[in-house]
Every structure is written in C-alpha cells, then in structure tokens.
C-alpha cells in the first residue's frame, strides 16, 4: 500500500479496470519506496538515479505499451498511470522512461527491421541498455524540419555530420536514435555508443531537470553501418509520430507532479499556523487549494478519455496537443501556487514543490512548447496555419 493519499475527487478510479488499478498501484509504491527517498539528493547533486533503471525494467515500465520483444504490452491507460506516478516522484525519472519507451523503443518498433527489433528491444525493455533521441539542434528547436544534420551513404556505411542539443540520456545512452537528412529527406539512424566520430557531453548549470542527464551530441564524419538506418522512416512525420507517443505520457505525467504539489500544499496549510490559526482556515488559501484540485480533476478526466481514445485507435495528434498543453500549464500553475502556500519554506528542497516547479518549466518547453501546441490546435480548428 502507498502512503500517498489518493487525490481523486471525482472517483475517476472507479472508471479504471482492475488491471489498470493494479498497474497504478505498483507504480505508486515504486515511487514511494524507490524514487522519493533518493530524489532530493540527486536533484541537489545534479545526477540521475541510475539504480532505478533496472528496477523499472524488471517491473515492465519501459516501453510498457508496446507489444512483443519483452515489452509488457499493457493498454495505454495503464501506461499513462505509470507515467503519472513516476512524475509524482520527479519529472526527470518520468522523462527517462518517456525517452526510453516512446522515443527510442517506439521508433525501433515502428520503423526498425526485425533484426533491429530483436537486437535492441528486449535489452531496452529490461533496462539493460539505455537509449536517447536526437532531434533538436542548436539552431532548430520548434522547427526541427530545418535540421542541418546530414547523412551520406558511402559504400557499406552512412557518414553523419551535425550536432544535436538538449538530448535527454545523451551521455549515458548505449544507443542513440538520431534524425538526419539523407538526400534531403529526414530519416532515423541508430548510432551506438563508441561509434567513430560520435561524442556526447553533458549540459551543466541547469536549474530544472537536475535529476536527469541532458547532453549535446556531436557527429563529425561519424561512420555507422548501413544496416543502422531505420528502414521505415520517411520524412519529418516519423520523428513527429514518436513525439506524439511521448507527449501522451507527458500529459499523464504532469498530473502526477500536480498531485504531489497539491498534496504537499494541503498538508502544509493544515499545520502551518499564522495569526493563531492554520493558514488552511484563510479564504484566500482555500481558494488556491480549490483551484488546484479543480484543475487536477479536469486533467485526470482529460487523460482518461485521451487514453480510451488511444486504446480505441481513434486518437488524433491534436488530441494529444490539447492534453499536453492543458495539463502541463495547469501543473506548472499548481506548482507555483503550492510554492506560494509554503511561504519561504517553498524555496527549499525539504519540500518537493520547488523541484517540481522548476522541472515543469522544462516540460512546458520540451516536446512542443506550450505555444507551438496552441498553434497546432489553432490550425486544426480554423484550417489556417499560424505556425509557419
Ligand atoms: C530538459 C530538456 C530535455 C530535452 N530533451 C530532448 C531530447 O531528448 N531530444 C530532443 O531532440 N530534444 C530535447 N529537448 C529539446 C526540446 O524539444 C526543445 O527545447 C523544444 O523543442 C523547443 O526548442 P528551443 O528550446 O530551441 O526553443 P525555440 O524553438 O527557439 O522557442 C523559443 C520560444 O519561441 C517560441 N516560438 C518558436 N516558434 C514559434 C512560432 N512559430 N510561433 C510562436 N512562437 C514560437 C516558442 O514557443 C518559445 O517560447 C529537451 C529540452 C529540455 C529543456
């Protein structure tokens, strides 16, 4: 049993199947027992809790919604609930799982050869191998189609040249899914650790996602076997389809961070006394708590229907944009309100809120910024693009 009180005002739990609830409970206990005891120290030190990787693999959390090759093959709602619980621990741990499952295992599963699937997926699912996803470049963030990284075929090899920036898991990855233009078309390539001409260095000085590795990848005449092309990749829509998978998990994950902040603020407001009363007795504090719970409840319902649509095969990428945009913005606002309710204590890491708040600033920006998703939705409903 988890010690975390259930934040479920609308009995959303009653809409889950037994299997979905059980999966959520396993992830909930994992977060309580494995993430929360170590995360503050890792955030302080700026290190990723690598000891968690194998454990997540053993529990089937990595690539959990994929079928075959050692993956758990659970439905998308159960997968979302795992992401929710991991991010209740820390956005960095959820980011690791999102990158590994949605941005590395998914493209190998969707676009890879049988040999690539067999070679990589069982090890990635078990947490025996680590992956990263290189799309963003120094000069191309929201506009990845402009990427400068190029691949050229030379005999039995491809030669890659370019730089990728802000890559989660970059320096600890055994395998990088790298997006580069081959004859002007965006294609995916598997670059293994130690490939000639490939190097990774970590980005330091981060105030957000400190318990996550973020790196720059450099390819200088990097030679990889021709077999390392993901054969079914075909243009920018291939990496964008991976991002859609990851954003789906982020929409759920943001709810977890918001729940952690809300619960911390509620607990704190009940025991912090000012003017002779708990601060929870003041109307303005209650208004903040009510707003937080309302936004969490809306986000929970949004996620559940998002997951049901995905499981029914009716999910559109714009559905995911709406959920990512709404839930991350709501979680960030909730984290800031929770920080406020904690007063000065809200800025120290004895309480989880400042860590979540700082992490969520990254989540607001990555996987399509908040405003980019606004424009994706605006284009969908008006038929007019304001993005380009
Ligand atoms: C912690 C972290 C981890 C990450 N991990 C990965 C990873 O594993 N792999 C990877 O490939 N990338 C990763 N990223 C990169 C991330 O995807 C990019 O930061 C994101 O796509 C935004 O790009 P940018 O930072 O270059 O911002 P920019 O694209 O330069 O945007 C800056 C601002 O301009 C706005 N803007 C841009 N274009 C428009 C427009 N058309 N209309 C209106 N406003 C616009 C944006 O909304 C934003 O407010 C990560 C980033 C972070 C912070």
Short mmCIF file of C-alpha atoms and ligand atoms in Angstrom, two decimals, residues 95 99 103 132-144 164-170 177 179 206 208-210 212-215 243 247 359 361-373 375 386-388, ligand 1:
data_model
loop_
_atom_site.label_atom_id
_atom_site.label_comp_id
_atom_site.label_asym_id
_atom_site.label_seq_id
_atom_site.Cartn_x
_atom_site.Cartn_y
_atom_site.Cartn_z
CA UNK A 95 11.49 11.79 -18.74
CA UNK A 99 12.55 8.78 -23.79
CA UNK A 103 11.35 7.98 -28.28
CA UNK A 132 18.35 8.62 -26.32
CA UNK A 133 16.57 10.53 -29.09
CA UNK A 134 18.38 13.23 -31.02
CA UNK A 135 16.12 15.59 -32.95
CA UNK A 136 16.68 19.13 -31.59
CA UNK A 137 19.68 21.09 -32.84
CA UNK A 138 21.26 24.35 -31.67
CA UNK A 139 19.54 26.28 -34.47
CA UNK A 140 16.39 24.15 -34.87
CA UNK A 141 14.14 23.60 -31.85
CA UNK A 142 10.45 24.24 -32.60
CA UNK A 143 11.29 23.96 -36.30
CA UNK A 144 13.01 20.54 -36.49
CA UNK A 164 22.09 17.64 -31.52
CA UNK A 165 21.34 19.65 -28.38
CA UNK A 166 19.29 19.15 -25.20
CA UNK A 167 19.31 15.37 -25.55
CA UNK A 168 17.93 13.52 -22.52
CA UNK A 169 20.09 10.49 -21.55
CA UNK A 170 22.63 11.57 -24.23
CA UNK A 177 18.10 7.35 -32.35
CA UNK A 179 17.43 12.11 -37.08
CA UNK A 206 20.64 23.52 -15.22
CA UNK A 208 15.49 22.40 -13.98
CA UNK A 209 15.53 18.62 -14.56
CA UNK A 210 18.61 18.35 -12.39
CA UNK A 212 18.13 13.97 -15.50
CA UNK A 213 21.04 13.77 -17.91
CA UNK A 214 20.85 16.36 -20.71
CA UNK A 215 23.58 16.35 -23.36
CA UNK A 243 6.91 12.80 -30.13
CA UNK A 247 3.57 13.76 -25.33
CA UNK A 359 11.13 20.70 -13.60
CA UNK A 361 9.41 24.75 -16.70
CA UNK A 362 11.27 22.25 -18.92
CA UNK A 363 8.15 20.18 -19.52
CA UNK A 364 6.36 23.36 -20.61
CA UNK A 365 9.08 23.86 -23.27
CA UNK A 366 10.00 20.38 -24.45
CA UNK A 367 8.02 18.06 -26.70
CA UNK A 368 6.49 21.07 -28.45
CA UNK A 369 6.34 24.29 -26.46
CA UNK A 370 3.03 25.42 -24.98
CA UNK A 371 2.64 27.99 -27.75
CA UNK A 372 3.52 25.57 -30.53
CA UNK A 373 0.69 23.30 -29.33
CA UNK A 375 -0.79 26.92 -32.94
CA UNK A 386 -0.18 30.46 -37.93
CA UNK A 387 2.85 28.27 -37.13
CA UNK A 388 4.99 28.86 -40.19
C1 LIG B 1 15.31 19.27 -20.17
C2 LIG B 1 15.12 19.15 -21.64
C3 LIG B 1 15.21 17.90 -22.24
C4 LIG B 1 15.07 17.77 -23.62
N1 LIG B 1 15.22 16.54 -24.21
C5 LIG B 1 15.23 16.43 -25.57
C6 LIG B 1 15.53 15.17 -26.19
O1 LIG B 1 15.70 14.14 -25.52
N2 LIG B 1 15.61 15.13 -27.55
C7 LIG B 1 15.42 16.23 -28.33
O2 LIG B 1 15.51 16.10 -29.54
N3 LIG B 1 15.13 17.45 -27.77
C8 LIG B 1 15.05 17.56 -26.42
N4 LIG B 1 14.78 18.79 -25.82
C9 LIG B 1 14.63 19.96 -26.67
C10 LIG B 1 13.21 20.50 -26.75
O3 LIG B 1 12.41 19.63 -27.51
C11 LIG B 1 13.27 21.93 -27.32
O4 LIG B 1 13.79 22.73 -26.28
C12 LIG B 1 11.93 22.44 -27.79
O5 LIG B 1 11.54 21.79 -28.97
C13 LIG B 1 11.94 23.97 -28.05
O6 LIG B 1 13.02 24.31 -28.85
P1 LIG B 1 14.00 25.51 -28.39
O7 LIG B 1 14.42 25.26 -26.99
O8 LIG B 1 15.05 25.62 -29.43
O9 LIG B 1 13.09 26.80 -28.38
P2 LIG B 1 12.66 27.70 -29.65
O10 LIG B 1 12.09 26.84 -30.71
O11 LIG B 1 13.78 28.60 -30.00
O12 LIG B 1 11.47 28.54 -29.00
C14 LIG B 1 11.71 29.70 -28.17
C15 LIG B 1 10.37 30.42 -27.99
O13 LIG B 1 9.87 30.81 -29.26
C16 LIG B 1 8.54 30.32 -29.41
N5 LIG B 1 8.27 30.00 -30.83
C17 LIG B 1 9.03 29.26 -31.68
N6 LIG B 1 8.43 29.16 -32.89
C18 LIG B 1 7.27 29.86 -32.79
C19 LIG B 1 6.18 30.12 -33.67
N7 LIG B 1 6.13 29.64 -34.92
N8 LIG B 1 5.14 30.89 -33.23
C20 LIG B 1 5.14 31.37 -31.95
N9 LIG B 1 6.12 31.14 -31.06
C21 LIG B 1 7.18 30.39 -31.47
C22 LIG B 1 8.46 29.10 -28.54
O14 LIG B 1 7.10 28.79 -28.19
C23 LIG B 1 9.30 29.54 -27.34
O15 LIG B 1 8.51 30.30 -26.48
C24 LIG B 1 14.84 18.93 -24.42
C25 LIG B 1 14.72 20.18 -23.80
C26 LIG B 1 14.85 20.30 -22.43
C27 LIG B 1 14.72 21.65 -21.79
#
